[in-house]
Amino acid sequence: MGTSPFRLGWFGNLTAPEWRDGWSTDDATGWTDGRFYVQMVQAMERAGFDFMMLEDSVMVPDIYAGTAELELKHAIYAPKLDPVPVVAMLAYATAHIGIVSTASTTFYPPYLLARAFSTLDHVTRGRVGWNVVTSSEDRAAQNFGMDTIGAHDRRYDVAAEFLEVVRKLWDSWAPDAVTADAATGYYADHTKVAPIHHTGEFFSVRGPLNTPRSPQGRPVICQAGSSPKGRDFAAAHADMLLCIPNGLDGMKAYRDDIRRRAEGVGRDPDEIKVFFVVEPVIGRTDDHAREKFEEYLSHGQRNYEFQMCNFAATMEIDFSVLDPDLPIPDDVTTNGHQGQFAIWKETFGGRPIREAAAQMRIGSIELVGSPSTVADLMEEAMARVGGDGFMFLSQPPSRSYLADITEGLCPELARRGLIRSGFRHATFRENLRSF
Ligand SMILES: Cc1cc2nc3c(=O)[nH]c(=O)nc-3n(C[C@H](O)[C@H](O)[C@H](O)COP(=O)(O)O)c2cc1C
């Protein structure tokens, strides 16, 4: 027998779809009504995806050169839609696929987050996931009455208590609290709906939740931090993990490390599914795919601006003042995405910024070729790493890129039995764990 099947996810940005390539439609401005994303998620469900993840941040970044000019020129992190309400729309238009929304433990009050995701779990009939982020940008903090985002490790301490509170809230309704019994005249049994009386270092919440227990009990918990603190957090709480370690060895080491940490806190490591970010370039033939990749690389300056604004926003480093033809100087540090920064330093640290940035774009492994070539590479990667799946990223999102994946690559993966051919269970978590 060949490799066991693996899972697919999509990193979704609710930002402007491709608008620069001459093939664009009125999606370029019409995307804000959400229908573009509905059509995307429907195509993913049909193609055998496990989930669509919706990223988020709550700011207009202006770290690069101290202005939002290039951010808005390229429409990178802004403008965007709030993913939380969009989940309901995507779920209503699909039947099985999981939908993961990002929400920040630094800005949401736990009660509102517990209620919003319990509501989403109800209206999706058990298909919602929560990408737990601590956020990492001072600019975002300044939209919520804070001057700075707070120290990296402390944000994870807050997040750990936040998780404790929302779990208690989700459990504040016993599974059999709602009886809706006309004979007794009771809709819900008050002895099965209990306050949580949480008083901790960061939060004080009485409870109970005013939403009944949802189909999954709690959303699928997703996490994407890769610093040591982030990995411990994921090992303790996550059902799934998003990461971009470099190369097959990096991927294997990352997954093994997470599984070890999970065992260390008494969890079954198979409960945590690890997804590796990739950006495949698919062509009719290998040569065609190479041409497409070269075409992308030919937009050197545009790509450079895009990448550097992206890295500036997530690492909170103003790359505009650094020489692109030299490595990142040793005295530069980040209070932002430390895992990403560490990968850069470890893997590409000695290389000029321009070159390192181009390599970082590719994701964990480079996948360029025909559907059959890329399927081979994915199959080999999973056999070497041990699992659990890939998450595709395309910035900006585009219909033509999506079609390359869903109509080109996925049918080839399906023919080989490498991705799911259907959904056996009703809920996202059950489906995620079903193989
Ligand atoms: C694939 C991926 C997706 C992410 N999506 C988001 C997001 O939508 N919003 C956000 O604030 N952070 C996002 N992050 C950042 C992580 O949540 C985390 O803050 C970051 O990786 C830094 O954590 P670390 O310092 O523990 O590595 C993402 C990270 C990765 C790798």
Coordinates of N, CA and C and ligand atoms in Angstrom, one line a residue, residues 11-12 53-58 77 80 101-104 131-137 152-153 155-156 223-231 241-244 254 275-277 314 334-341 391 393, ligand 1:
F11 N -5.6 28.6 3.4 CA -5.4 29.8 4.2 C -6.1 30.9 3.5
G12 N -7.2 31.3 4.0 CA -8.1 32.3 3.4 C -7.9 33.7 3.9
M53 N -9.5 28.2 6.3 CA -9.1 29.0 7.5 C -9.2 30.4 7.1
L54 N -9.7 31.3 7.9 CA -9.8 32.7 7.6 C -8.9 33.5 8.5
E55 N -7.8 34.1 8.0 CA -6.9 34.8 8.8 C -7.5 36.1 9.3
D56 N -6.8 36.8 10.2 CA -7.3 38.1 10.6 C -6.3 38.9 11.3
S57 N -6.4 40.2 11.3 CA -5.7 41.1 12.1 C -6.6 42.4 12.2
V58 N -6.3 43.2 13.1 CA -7.3 44.3 13.3 C -6.6 45.7 13.3
Y77 N -2.7 43.3 3.9 CA -3.5 43.0 5.1 C -4.7 43.8 5.2
K80 N -9.8 44.5 4.5 CA -10.3 43.1 4.7 C -11.6 43.1 5.5
S101 N -12.2 30.3 11.9 CA -12.0 31.8 11.9 C -11.0 32.2 13.0
T102 N -10.2 33.1 12.6 CA -9.2 33.7 13.6 C -9.9 34.7 14.5
A103 N -9.5 34.7 15.8 CA -9.9 35.7 16.7 C -8.9 35.8 17.8
S104 N -8.7 37.0 18.3 CA -7.5 37.3 19.2 C -7.9 37.3 20.6
N131 N -9.1 29.8 15.2 CA -7.6 30.0 15.1 C -7.3 31.0 16.3
V132 N -6.7 30.4 17.3 CA -6.4 31.2 18.5 C -5.1 32.0 18.3
V133 N -5.2 33.3 18.2 CA -4.0 34.1 18.1 C -3.9 35.1 19.2
T134 N -2.7 35.5 19.6 CA -2.5 36.5 20.6 C -2.4 37.9 20.0
S135 N -2.3 38.0 18.7 CA -1.9 39.2 17.9 C -0.5 39.6 18.3
S136 N 0.1 40.4 17.4 CA 1.5 40.7 17.7 C 1.8 42.1 17.3
E137 N 0.8 43.0 17.1 CA 1.1 44.3 16.5 C 0.7 45.4 17.5
H152 N 5.8 39.2 24.4 CA 5.4 37.9 23.7 C 5.0 36.8 24.7
D153 N 5.8 36.5 25.7 CA 5.4 35.3 26.5 C 4.2 35.6 27.4
R155 N 1.7 37.4 26.5 CA 0.5 37.2 25.7 C 0.0 35.8 25.7
Y156 N 1.0 34.8 25.7 CA 0.6 33.4 25.8 C 0.0 33.1 27.1
Q223 N -4.1 26.6 16.1 CA -3.0 27.5 16.6 C -1.8 27.5 15.7
A224 N -1.2 28.7 15.6 CA -0.1 28.8 14.6 C 1.2 29.4 15.1
G225 N 1.4 29.5 16.4 CA 2.6 30.0 17.0 C 3.7 28.9 17.0
S226 N 4.9 29.3 16.7 CA 5.9 28.2 16.7 C 7.1 28.5 17.5
S227 N 7.1 29.5 18.4 CA 8.1 29.7 19.4 C 7.9 28.6 20.4
P228 N 8.9 28.4 21.3 CA 8.7 27.4 22.3 C 7.4 27.6 23.1
K229 N 7.1 28.8 23.5 CA 5.9 29.1 24.3 C 4.7 28.8 23.4
G230 N 4.7 29.1 22.1 CA 3.6 28.8 21.2 C 3.4 27.3 21.1
R231 N 4.5 26.6 21.0 CA 4.4 25.1 20.8 C 3.8 24.5 22.0
L241 N -2.8 22.5 13.9 CA -1.7 23.5 14.0 C -1.3 23.9 12.6
L242 N -1.0 25.2 12.4 CA -0.5 25.7 11.1 C 0.9 26.1 11.3
C243 N 1.8 25.7 10.3 CA 3.2 26.1 10.5 C 3.9 26.1 9.2
I244 N 5.1 26.7 9.2 CA 5.9 26.8 7.9 C 7.3 26.5 8.2
Y254 N 9.5 19.5 13.4 CA 8.4 20.3 14.0 C 7.3 19.3 14.5
F275 N -0.5 21.0 10.0 CA -0.7 21.4 8.6 C 0.5 22.3 8.2
F276 N 1.1 21.9 7.0 CA 2.3 22.7 6.6 C 1.9 23.6 5.4
V277 N 2.3 24.8 5.5 CA 1.9 25.8 4.5 C 2.7 25.6 3.2
T314 N 4.0 41.4 10.2 CA 3.9 40.3 11.1 C 5.1 40.3 12.1
T334 N 12.5 40.8 17.4 CA 11.1 41.1 17.2 C 10.3 40.7 18.4
N335 N 9.2 41.5 18.7 CA 8.2 41.2 19.7 C 7.0 40.6 19.0
G336 N 7.1 40.4 17.6 CA 6.0 39.9 16.8 C 6.1 38.4 16.6
H337 N 6.1 37.9 15.4 CA 6.1 36.5 15.1 C 7.5 35.9 15.3
Q338 N 7.7 35.4 16.5 CA 9.1 35.0 16.8 C 9.5 33.7 16.1
G339 N 8.5 32.8 15.9 CA 8.8 31.6 15.2 C 9.2 31.8 13.8
Q340 N 8.5 32.7 13.1 CA 8.9 33.1 11.7 C 10.3 33.7 11.6
F341 N 10.5 34.6 12.6 CA 11.8 35.3 12.7 C 12.9 34.3 12.9
M391 N -1.6 23.1 4.0 CA -2.5 24.2 3.9 C -2.0 25.1 2.8
L393 N -1.7 28.4 0.4 CA -1.8 29.8 0.7 C -1.7 30.5 -0.7
Ligands
LIG1 C1 0.1 29.8 8.8 C2 -0.1 30.9 9.8 C3 -1.2 31.6 9.9 C4 -1.4 32.6 10.9 N1 -2.5 33.4 10.9 C5 -2.6 34.4 11.8 C6 -3.7 35.3 11.8 O1 -4.7 35.1 11.0 N2 -3.8 36.3 12.7 C7 -2.8 36.5 13.5 O2 -2.8 37.5 14.3 N3 -1.7 35.7 13.6 C8 -1.6 34.7 12.7 N4 -0.5 33.9 12.7 C9 0.5 34.2 13.7 C10 0.5 33.2 14.9 O3 -0.8 33.1 15.5 C11 1.5 33.6 15.9 O4 1.2 34.8 16.5 C12 2.8 33.8 15.2 O5 3.2 32.6 14.5 C13 3.9 34.1 16.3 O6 3.9 33.1 17.3 P1 5.3 32.7 17.8 O7 6.0 33.9 18.3 O8 4.9 31.7 18.9 O9 6.0 32.0 16.7 C14 -0.3 32.9 11.8 C15 0.9 32.1 11.7 C16 1.0 31.1 10.7 C17 2.3 30.4 10.6

